[in-house]
PDB file of C-alpha atoms in Angstrom:
ATOM      1  CA  MET L   1      -6.134 -28.545 -16.966  1.00 48.00           C
ATOM      2  CA  SER L   2      -4.859 -31.543 -15.116  1.00 52.00           C
ATOM      3  CA  ASP L   3      -1.943 -29.654 -13.564  1.00 71.00           C
ATOM      4  CA  VAL L   4      -4.240 -27.529 -11.375  1.00 83.00           C
ATOM      5  CA  LYS L   5      -4.730 -29.284  -8.058  1.00 87.00           C
ATOM      6  CA  PRO L   6      -6.624 -27.637  -5.213  1.00 94.00           C
ATOM      7  CA  ARG L   7      -5.827 -28.728  -1.676  1.00 95.00           C
ATOM      8  CA  VAL L   8      -7.366 -27.752   1.648  1.00 96.00           C
ATOM      9  CA  ARG L   9      -6.553 -28.628   5.226  1.00 96.00           C
ATOM     10  CA  ILE L  10      -9.125 -28.106   7.962  1.00 96.00           C
ATOM     11  CA  PRO L  11      -9.675 -29.822  11.313  1.00 96.00           C
ATOM     12  CA  LYS L  12     -12.297 -32.630  11.112  1.00 95.00           C
ATOM     13  CA  SER L  13     -13.968 -31.459  14.282  1.00 96.00           C
ATOM     14  CA  ALA L  14     -14.145 -28.408  16.533  1.00 96.00           C
ATOM     15  CA  LYS L  15     -15.840 -27.210  19.714  1.00 96.00           C
ATOM     16  CA  LYS L  16     -18.713 -24.764  19.312  1.00 96.00           C
ATOM     17  CA  GLY L  17     -17.334 -21.240  19.097  1.00 95.00           C
ATOM     18  CA  GLU L  18     -13.790 -22.371  18.410  1.00 96.00           C
ATOM     19  CA  VAL L  19     -11.825 -20.431  15.795  1.00 96.00           C
ATOM     20  CA  VAL L  20     -10.118 -22.893  13.457  1.00 97.00           C
ATOM     21  CA  GLU L  21      -7.446 -22.280  10.853  1.00 97.00           C
ATOM     22  CA  ILE L  22      -8.089 -23.274   7.251  1.00 97.00           C
ATOM     23  CA  LYS L  23      -5.077 -23.779   5.007  1.00 97.00           C
ATOM     24  CA  SER L  24      -5.459 -23.890   1.261  1.00 97.00           C
ATOM     25  CA  LEU L  25      -3.150 -24.334  -1.691  1.00 97.00           C
ATOM     26  CA  ILE L  26      -3.750 -24.708  -5.379  1.00 96.00           C
ATOM     27  CA  GLU L  27      -1.066 -25.841  -7.788  1.00 94.00           C
ATOM     28  CA  HIS L  28      -1.083 -23.153 -10.442  1.00 94.00           C
ATOM     29  CA  LYS L  29       1.603 -21.322 -12.412  1.00 92.00           C
ATOM     30  CA  MET L  30       0.009 -17.878 -11.905  1.00 93.00           C
ATOM     31  CA  GLU L  31       1.353 -16.608 -15.237  1.00 92.00           C
ATOM     32  CA  THR L  32       1.792 -12.864 -14.652  1.00 92.00           C
ATOM     33  CA  GLY L  33       1.570 -11.573 -18.215  1.00 90.00           C
ATOM     34  CA  GLN L  34       4.956  -9.870 -17.661  1.00 86.00           C
ATOM     35  CA  ARG L  35       7.182 -12.746 -18.734  1.00 88.00           C
ATOM     36  CA  LYS L  36       8.461 -13.170 -22.245  1.00 88.00           C
ATOM     37  CA  GLY L  37       8.553 -16.534 -23.971  1.00 87.00           C
ATOM     38  CA  LYS L  38      11.396 -17.897 -26.107  1.00 88.00           C
ATOM     39  CA  ASP L  39       9.931 -16.183 -29.181  1.00 89.00           C
ATOM     40  CA  GLY L  40      10.237 -12.779 -27.487  1.00 88.00           C
ATOM     41  CA  ASN L  41       6.492 -12.293 -27.153  1.00 90.00           C
ATOM     42  CA  LYS L  42       4.830 -11.814 -23.800  1.00 91.00           C
ATOM     43  CA  ILE L  43       3.193 -14.913 -22.382  1.00 92.00           C
ATOM     44  CA  PRO L  44      -0.483 -14.021 -21.819  1.00 92.00           C
ATOM     45  CA  ARG L  45      -1.615 -13.546 -18.236  1.00 92.00           C
ATOM     46  CA  LYS L  46      -3.364 -16.497 -16.665  1.00 94.00           C
ATOM     47  CA  ILE L  47      -3.843 -16.405 -12.926  1.00 94.00           C
ATOM     48  CA  ILE L  48      -6.353 -17.473 -10.336  1.00 95.00           C
ATOM     49  CA  ASN L  49      -8.022 -14.126  -9.671  1.00 96.00           C
ATOM     50  CA  ARG L  50     -10.491 -15.081  -6.923  1.00 97.00           C
ATOM     51  CA  PHE L  51     -10.836 -17.516  -4.078  1.00 97.00           C
ATOM     52  CA  GLU L  52     -14.107 -18.094  -2.241  1.00 97.00           C
ATOM     53  CA  CYS L  53     -15.008 -20.074   0.843  1.00 97.00           C
ATOM     54  CA  LYS L  54     -18.657 -20.915   1.456  1.00 97.00           C
ATOM     55  CA  PHE L  55     -20.036 -22.654   4.520  1.00 97.00           C
ATOM     56  CA  ASN L  56     -23.470 -24.324   4.221  1.00 96.00           C
ATOM     57  CA  GLY L  57     -24.066 -22.189   1.141  1.00 95.00           C
ATOM     58  CA  GLY L  58     -23.169 -18.790   2.621  1.00 95.00           C
ATOM     59  CA  LEU L  59     -20.019 -16.884   1.711  1.00 96.00           C
ATOM     60  CA  VAL L  60     -17.764 -16.620   4.779  1.00 96.00           C
ATOM     61  CA  PHE L  61     -14.453 -15.545   3.246  1.00 97.00           C
ATOM     62  CA  ALA L  62     -13.192 -14.428  -0.155  1.00 97.00           C
ATOM     63  CA  SER L  63     -10.001 -13.058  -1.639  1.00 97.00           C
ATOM     64  CA  ASP L  64      -9.167 -11.254  -4.891  1.00 97.00           C
ATOM     65  CA  TRP L  65      -5.743 -11.916  -6.334  1.00 97.00           C
ATOM     66  CA  HIS L  66      -3.448 -10.017  -8.677  1.00 95.00           C
ATOM     67  CA  PRO L  67      -0.383 -11.298 -10.570  1.00 94.00           C
ATOM     68  CA  ALA L  68       1.815 -10.482  -7.553  1.00 94.00           C
ATOM     69  CA  VAL L  69       0.451 -13.532  -5.726  1.00 96.00           C
ATOM     70  CA  SER L  70       3.086 -16.283  -5.938  1.00 95.00           C
ATOM     71  CA  ALA L  71       2.805 -19.402  -8.056  1.00 93.00           C
ATOM     72  CA  ASN L  72       0.949 -22.252  -6.321  1.00 95.00           C
ATOM     73  CA  PRO L  73      -1.038 -19.751  -4.245  1.00 96.00           C
ATOM     74  CA  TYR L  74      -1.146 -20.560  -0.546  1.00 97.00           C
ATOM     75  CA  LEU L  75      -3.698 -18.985   1.723  1.00 97.00           C
ATOM     76  CA  ALA L  76      -4.425 -19.518   5.390  1.00 98.00           C
ATOM     77  CA  PHE L  77      -7.408 -17.904   7.102  1.00 97.00           C
ATOM     78  CA  HIS L  78      -9.780 -18.520   9.997  1.00 97.00           C
ATOM     79  CA  PHE L  79     -13.343 -19.575  10.666  1.00 97.00           C
ATOM     80  CA  ARG L  80     -15.467 -19.537  13.806  1.00 96.00           C
ATOM     81  CA  ALA L  81     -17.167 -22.926  14.062  1.00 96.00           C
ATOM     82  CA  GLU L  82     -20.742 -22.591  15.337  1.00 95.00           C
ATOM     83  CA  GLU L  83     -22.419 -25.613  13.714  1.00 96.00           C
ATOM     84  CA  SER L  84     -21.530 -28.725  11.746  1.00 97.00           C
ATOM     85  CA  GLY L  85     -21.592 -28.414   8.008  1.00 97.00           C
ATOM     86  CA  GLU L  86     -19.805 -28.430   4.724  1.00 97.00           C
ATOM     87  CA  PHE L  87     -17.315 -26.003   3.242  1.00 97.00           C
ATOM     88  CA  GLU L  88     -17.100 -25.342  -0.444  1.00 97.00           C
ATOM     89  CA  PHE L  89     -13.867 -23.804  -1.662  1.00 97.00           C
ATOM     90  CA  LYS L  90     -13.699 -22.307  -5.123  1.00 97.00           C
ATOM     91  CA  TRP L  91     -10.789 -20.924  -7.148  1.00 97.00           C
ATOM     92  CA  ILE L  92     -11.656 -18.896 -10.253  1.00 96.00           C
ATOM     93  CA  GLU L  93      -9.154 -18.595 -13.099  1.00 95.00           C
ATOM     94  CA  ASP L  94      -8.806 -15.831 -15.733  1.00 95.00           C
ATOM     95  CA  GLY L  95     -11.236 -16.854 -18.470  1.00 94.00           C
ATOM     96  CA  GLY L  96     -13.746 -18.238 -15.993  1.00 93.00           C
ATOM     97  CA  ALA L  97     -12.570 -21.788 -15.301  1.00 94.00           C
ATOM     98  CA  GLU L  98     -13.396 -22.881 -11.745  1.00 95.00           C
ATOM     99  CA  TYR L  99     -11.775 -25.408  -9.452  1.00 96.00           C
ATOM    100  CA  THR L 100     -13.639 -26.567  -6.379  1.00 96.00           C
ATOM    101  CA  LYS L 101     -13.065 -28.635  -3.287  1.00 96.00           C
ATOM    102  CA  LYS L 102     -15.400 -29.647  -0.467  1.00 96.00           C
ATOM    103  CA  ALA L 103     -14.721 -30.506   3.158  1.00 96.00           C
ATOM    104  CA  LYS L 104     -16.862 -31.317   6.196  1.00 97.00           C
ATOM    105  CA  ILE L 105     -16.495 -30.231   9.791  1.00 97.00           C
ATOM    106  CA  THR L 106     -18.248 -31.646  12.853  1.00 97.00           C
ATOM    107  CA  VAL L 107     -18.939 -29.155  15.632  1.00 96.00           C
ATOM    108  CA  SER L 108     -19.789 -30.382  19.117  1.00 93.00           C
TER     109      SER L 108
ATOM    110  CA  MET Y   1      57.785 -17.008 -13.219  1.00 47.00           C
ATOM    111  CA  THR Y   2      55.082 -19.285 -11.987  1.00 48.00           C
ATOM    112  CA  GLU Y   3      54.190 -16.582  -9.471  1.00 50.00           C
ATOM    113  CA  THR Y   4      53.637 -14.002 -12.249  1.00 49.00           C
ATOM    114  CA  GLN Y   5      51.531 -16.362 -14.261  1.00 52.00           C
ATOM    115  CA  LEU Y   6      49.358 -17.024 -11.273  1.00 51.00           C
ATOM    116  CA  THR Y   7      48.902 -13.323 -10.616  1.00 54.00           C
ATOM    117  CA  LEU Y   8      48.076 -12.698 -14.237  1.00 52.00           C
ATOM    118  CA  SER Y   9      45.485 -15.386 -14.371  1.00 60.00           C
ATOM    119  CA  ARG Y  10      43.901 -14.078 -11.191  1.00 59.00           C
ATOM    120  CA  ARG Y  11      43.790 -10.608 -12.700  1.00 60.00           C
ATOM    121  CA  GLN Y  12      42.191 -12.029 -15.789  1.00 60.00           C
ATOM    122  CA  ALA Y  13      39.698 -13.887 -13.703  1.00 57.00           C
ATOM    123  CA  LEU Y  14      38.807 -10.690 -11.845  1.00 53.00           C
ATOM    124  CA  LYS Y  15      38.405  -8.864 -15.139  1.00 58.00           C
ATOM    125  CA  GLY Y  16      36.060 -11.575 -16.294  1.00 55.00           C
ATOM    126  CA  VAL Y  17      34.014 -11.282 -13.131  1.00 52.00           C
ATOM    127  CA  SER Y  18      33.691  -7.494 -13.361  1.00 56.00           C
ATOM    128  CA  ALA Y  19      32.760  -7.693 -17.047  1.00 55.00           C
ATOM    129  CA  PHE Y  20      30.042 -10.153 -16.126  1.00 51.00           C
ATOM    130  CA  ALA Y  21      28.827  -7.837 -13.383  1.00 50.00           C
ATOM    131  CA  LEU Y  22      28.702  -4.946 -15.856  1.00 48.00           C
ATOM    132  CA  THR Y  23      26.630  -7.059 -18.232  1.00 50.00           C
ATOM    133  CA  LEU Y  24      24.201  -7.746 -15.393  1.00 46.00           C
ATOM    134  CA  VAL Y  25      23.921  -4.038 -14.585  1.00 45.00           C
ATOM    135  CA  ALA Y  26      23.357  -3.205 -18.253  1.00 45.00           C
ATOM    136  CA  ALA Y  27      20.691  -5.885 -18.501  1.00 44.00           C
ATOM    137  CA  GLY Y  28      19.009  -4.413 -15.428  1.00 43.00           C
ATOM    138  CA  LEU Y  29      19.061  -0.938 -16.961  1.00 40.00           C
ATOM    139  CA  LEU Y  30      17.664  -2.149 -20.250  1.00 38.00           C
ATOM    140  CA  ALA Y  31      14.885  -4.215 -18.698  1.00 42.00           C
ATOM    141  CA  PRO Y  32      11.457  -2.555 -18.854  1.00 44.00           C
ATOM    142  CA  GLY Y  33      11.458  -0.444 -15.717  1.00 51.00           C
ATOM    143  CA  ALA Y  34       7.791   0.399 -15.327  1.00 62.00           C
ATOM    144  CA  HIS Y  35       7.369  -0.134 -11.586  1.00 75.00           C
ATOM    145  CA  ALA Y  36       4.873   1.186  -9.109  1.00 74.00           C
ATOM    146  CA  ASP Y  37       5.956   3.620  -6.406  1.00 82.00           C
ATOM    147  CA  ALA Y  38       4.503   5.083  -3.215  1.00 85.00           C
ATOM    148  CA  ALA Y  39       2.317   7.471  -5.238  1.00 87.00           C
ATOM    149  CA  ALA Y  40       0.892   4.612  -7.317  1.00 88.00           C
ATOM    150  CA  VAL Y  41       0.071   2.752  -4.089  1.00 90.00           C
ATOM    151  CA  ASP Y  42      -1.663   5.876  -2.725  1.00 88.00           C
ATOM    152  CA  ALA Y  43      -3.695   6.134  -5.934  1.00 87.00           C
ATOM    153  CA  ALA Y  44      -4.613   2.443  -5.749  1.00 88.00           C
ATOM    154  CA  ILE Y  45      -5.682   2.855  -2.103  1.00 89.00           C
ATOM    155  CA  LYS Y  46      -7.848   5.878  -2.995  1.00 87.00           C
ATOM    156  CA  LYS Y  47      -9.501   3.851  -5.746  1.00 85.00           C
ATOM    157  CA  LEU Y  48     -10.381   0.938  -3.456  1.00 86.00           C
ATOM    158  CA  VAL Y  49     -10.918   2.552  -0.066  1.00 86.00           C
ATOM    159  CA  LYS Y  50     -13.052   5.451   1.158  1.00 84.00           C
ATOM    160  CA  GLY Y  51     -11.668   7.532   4.000  1.00 82.00           C
ATOM    161  CA  THR Y  52      -8.219   8.460   5.245  1.00 86.00           C
ATOM    162  CA  PRO Y  53      -6.156   5.640   6.721  1.00 89.00           C
ATOM    163  CA  GLU Y  54      -4.999   5.916  10.342  1.00 90.00           C
ATOM    164  CA  ASP Y  55      -2.097   4.110  11.966  1.00 92.00           C
ATOM    165  CA  GLY Y  56      -2.607   1.172  14.304  1.00 89.00           C
ATOM    166  CA  LYS Y  57      -4.672  -2.006  14.738  1.00 92.00           C
ATOM    167  CA  ILE Y  58      -2.661  -3.948  12.143  1.00 96.00           C
ATOM    168  CA  LYS Y  59       0.136  -6.357  13.006  1.00 96.00           C
ATOM    169  CA  LEU Y  60       2.340  -7.362  10.097  1.00 96.00           C
ATOM    170  CA  ASP Y  61       4.326 -10.549   9.948  1.00 96.00           C
ATOM    171  CA  LEU Y  62       6.879 -10.116   7.155  1.00 95.00           C
ATOM    172  CA  PRO Y  63      10.493 -11.173   6.802  1.00 95.00           C
ATOM    173  CA  GLN Y  64      13.022  -8.314   7.049  1.00 94.00           C
ATOM    174  CA  ILE Y  65      15.101  -9.974   4.372  1.00 94.00           C
ATOM    175  CA  ALA Y  66      13.631 -12.251   1.709  1.00 93.00           C
ATOM    176  CA  GLU Y  67      16.120 -14.284  -0.269  1.00 89.00           C
ATOM    177  CA  ASN Y  68      13.732 -15.257  -3.017  1.00 91.00           C
ATOM    178  CA  GLY Y  69      11.378 -12.591  -4.352  1.00 91.00           C
ATOM    179  CA  ASN Y  70       9.279 -15.234  -6.096  1.00 93.00           C
ATOM    180  CA  THR Y  71       7.692 -16.352  -2.888  1.00 94.00           C
ATOM    181  CA  VAL Y  72       7.792 -14.062   0.126  1.00 95.00           C
ATOM    182  CA  PRO Y  73       5.635 -15.143   3.077  1.00 96.00           C
ATOM    183  CA  VAL Y  74       3.224 -12.403   4.153  1.00 97.00           C
ATOM    184  CA  ALA Y  75       0.873 -12.467   7.112  1.00 97.00           C
ATOM    185  CA  PHE Y  76      -1.197  -9.843   8.909  1.00 97.00           C
ATOM    186  CA  GLU Y  77      -3.622  -9.634  11.786  1.00 97.00           C
ATOM    187  CA  VAL Y  78      -6.084  -6.837  12.433  1.00 97.00           C
ATOM    188  CA  ASP Y  79      -7.205  -6.243  16.007  1.00 96.00           C
ATOM    189  CA  SER Y  80     -10.998  -6.623  16.028  1.00 95.00           C
ATOM    190  CA  PRO Y  81     -13.658  -8.480  18.044  1.00 95.00           C
ATOM    191  CA  MET Y  82     -15.106  -9.776  14.718  1.00 96.00           C
ATOM    192  CA  SER Y  83     -18.662  -9.466  16.080  1.00 95.00           C
ATOM    193  CA  LYS Y  84     -21.785  -8.767  14.004  1.00 94.00           C
ATOM    194  CA  ASP Y  85     -21.531  -4.993  14.488  1.00 94.00           C
ATOM    195  CA  ASP Y  86     -17.777  -4.592  14.716  1.00 95.00           C
ATOM    196  CA  TYR Y  87     -15.621  -6.527  12.298  1.00 96.00           C
ATOM    197  CA  VAL Y  88     -12.974  -6.138   9.628  1.00 97.00           C
ATOM    198  CA  LYS Y  89     -14.579  -6.037   6.191  1.00 96.00           C
ATOM    199  CA  THR Y  90     -11.664  -6.033   3.801  1.00 96.00           C
ATOM    200  CA  VAL Y  91      -7.878  -5.972   3.967  1.00 97.00           C
ATOM    201  CA  HIS Y  92      -5.878  -4.869   0.941  1.00 96.00           C
ATOM    202  CA  LEU Y  93      -2.257  -5.773   0.335  1.00 96.00           C
ATOM    203  CA  PHE Y  94      -0.040  -3.519  -1.804  1.00 95.00           C
ATOM    204  CA  ALA Y  95       3.568  -3.521  -2.981  1.00 94.00           C
ATOM    205  CA  GLU Y  96       5.334  -0.252  -3.791  1.00 93.00           C
ATOM    206  CA  GLY Y  97       7.986  -1.668  -6.103  1.00 91.00           C
ATOM    207  CA  ASN Y  98       6.154  -4.197  -8.264  1.00 91.00           C
ATOM    208  CA  PRO Y  99       4.968  -3.631 -11.859  1.00 90.00           C
ATOM    209  CA  SER Y 100       1.506  -2.948 -10.424  1.00 91.00           C
ATOM    210  CA  PRO Y 101       0.765  -2.007  -6.803  1.00 93.00           C
ATOM    211  CA  GLU Y 102      -2.164  -4.353  -6.074  1.00 94.00           C
ATOM    212  CA  VAL Y 103      -1.303  -7.763  -4.637  1.00 96.00           C
ATOM    213  CA  ALA Y 104      -4.474  -9.122  -3.062  1.00 96.00           C
ATOM    214  CA  SER Y 105      -7.646  -8.217  -1.153  1.00 97.00           C
ATOM    215  CA  PHE Y 106      -9.117 -10.326   1.614  1.00 97.00           C
ATOM    216  CA  HIS Y 107     -12.824 -10.136   2.435  1.00 97.00           C
ATOM    217  CA  PHE Y 108     -13.732 -11.149   5.974  1.00 97.00           C
ATOM    218  CA  THR Y 109     -17.074 -11.726   7.681  1.00 97.00           C
ATOM    219  CA  PRO Y 110     -17.982 -11.929  11.383  1.00 96.00           C
ATOM    220  CA  GLN Y 111     -17.823 -15.720  10.913  1.00 96.00           C
ATOM    221  CA  SER Y 112     -14.098 -15.460  10.202  1.00 96.00           C
ATOM    222  CA  GLY Y 113     -13.524 -15.332  13.961  1.00 95.00           C
ATOM    223  CA  MET Y 114     -10.301 -13.408  13.515  1.00 96.00           C
ATOM    224  CA  ALA Y 115      -9.010 -11.056  10.820  1.00 96.00           C
ATOM    225  CA  ARG Y 116      -5.804 -12.880  10.146  1.00 97.00           C
ATOM    226  CA  ALA Y 117      -4.527 -14.336   6.890  1.00 97.00           C
ATOM    227  CA  SER Y 118      -1.251 -15.476   5.440  1.00 97.00           C
ATOM    228  CA  THR Y 119      -0.155 -15.991   1.873  1.00 97.00           C
ATOM    229  CA  ARG Y 120       2.925 -15.712  -0.338  1.00 96.00           C
ATOM    230  CA  MET Y 121       3.691 -12.893  -2.740  1.00 96.00           C
ATOM    231  CA  ARG Y 122       6.083 -11.950  -5.516  1.00 94.00           C
ATOM    232  CA  MET Y 123       8.379  -8.994  -5.010  1.00 94.00           C
ATOM    233  CA  ALA Y 124      10.381  -7.413  -7.836  1.00 92.00           C
ATOM    234  CA  GLY Y 125      12.967  -6.049  -5.406  1.00 91.00           C
ATOM    235  CA  THR Y 126      13.485  -4.367  -2.032  1.00 93.00           C
ATOM    236  CA  GLN Y 127      10.380  -2.329  -1.307  1.00 94.00           C
ATOM    237  CA  ASN Y 128       7.638  -1.387   1.145  1.00 94.00           C
ATOM    238  CA  VAL Y 129       4.652  -3.642   1.685  1.00 95.00           C
ATOM    239  CA  VAL Y 130       1.492  -1.731   2.591  1.00 95.00           C
ATOM    240  CA  VAL Y 131      -1.560  -3.215   4.297  1.00 96.00           C
ATOM    241  CA  VAL Y 132      -4.846  -1.296   4.523  1.00 96.00           C
ATOM    242  CA  ALA Y 133      -7.801  -2.529   6.593  1.00 96.00           C
ATOM    243  CA  GLU Y 134     -11.410  -1.380   6.152  1.00 95.00           C
ATOM    244  CA  MET Y 135     -13.572  -1.841   9.240  1.00 95.00           C
ATOM    245  CA  SER Y 136     -17.352  -2.351   9.298  1.00 94.00           C
ATOM    246  CA  ASN Y 137     -17.786   1.075  10.955  1.00 92.00           C
ATOM    247  CA  GLY Y 138     -16.055   2.826   8.048  1.00 92.00           C
ATOM    248  CA  LYS Y 139     -12.701   3.403   9.777  1.00 93.00           C
ATOM    249  CA  VAL Y 140      -9.553   2.661   7.796  1.00 95.00           C
ATOM    250  CA  TYR Y 141      -6.184   1.599   9.173  1.00 95.00           C
ATOM    251  CA  MET Y 142      -2.830   1.260   7.474  1.00 95.00           C
ATOM    252  CA  ALA Y 143       0.556  -0.334   8.182  1.00 95.00           C
ATOM    253  CA  LYS Y 144       3.771  -0.379   6.187  1.00 94.00           C
ATOM    254  CA  GLN Y 145       7.009  -2.346   6.350  1.00 95.00           C
ATOM    255  CA  GLN Y 146      10.071  -2.650   4.191  1.00 95.00           C
ATOM    256  CA  VAL Y 147      11.249  -6.029   2.939  1.00 95.00           C
ATOM    257  CA  LYS Y 148      14.750  -6.403   1.545  1.00 94.00           C
ATOM    258  CA  VAL Y 149      14.786  -8.748  -1.434  1.00 92.00           C
ATOM    259  CA  THR Y 150      17.982 -10.462  -2.550  1.00 88.00           C
ATOM    260  CA  ILE Y 151      16.684 -11.950  -5.819  1.00 79.00           C
ATOM    261  CA  GLY Y 152      13.725 -10.254  -7.493  1.00 71.00           C
ATOM    262  CA  GLY Y 153      10.654 -12.287  -8.350  1.00 68.00           C
ATOM    263  CA  CYS Y 154       9.405 -10.745 -11.580  1.00 64.00           C
ATOM    264  CA  GLY Y 155      12.012 -12.217 -13.921  1.00 57.00           C
ATOM    265  CA  GLY Y 156      11.310 -11.867 -17.614  1.00 42.00           C
TER     266      GLY Y 156
END
């Protein structure tokens, strides 16, 4: 699926103890399963149903989504920076496909 | 004479408009109307959350009027120190007037720093948005706000 593009914006650096905002967006139709196609049949549901944010391997934030989340799901949340490291962001689609993105932060 | 013709055509135009409006209403009535309501939200809350929700602690940031129900900005913040022994575990977001009440759940950890998140949701029409927060000590808080929606976001 080339039309699914995950994007994340985080600050490159932070002071120890600082709470930073992480903004994420993934280009995805979020097909609800409620819409009908031209042939009158319902278009099967296909949404991103879970988002996870890991930092240095440990889960620090997650979110479960239902069809009521808008297309191209946007999510902003926070993280308290205590040490430098790497984030791994993961979006999981109905059917099990996964989209991931990594980003580093330097904490001083 | 010209005057009469003008009046007539305006009347016809108005007729056309009202006929169109009637068609819209009929279409609305015929559309599958299986929507959640306050009771369905209560049932969904009971299924996900233990304990009775209390008021307070939650600040909602929702528009009073949303023009486009396809993408309504939603944000909340729960008052909590977010320390190891006192933090917000999970926040659930519900919609009373959508085909199903659940919208999203957000799982926080002490490392989140603050229990705030923002996203965008679909809304089928004017309805209440309900936010329920589960704290690490087992307490549950709830907040509710109505959002007026001009164009619904669950088009079929």
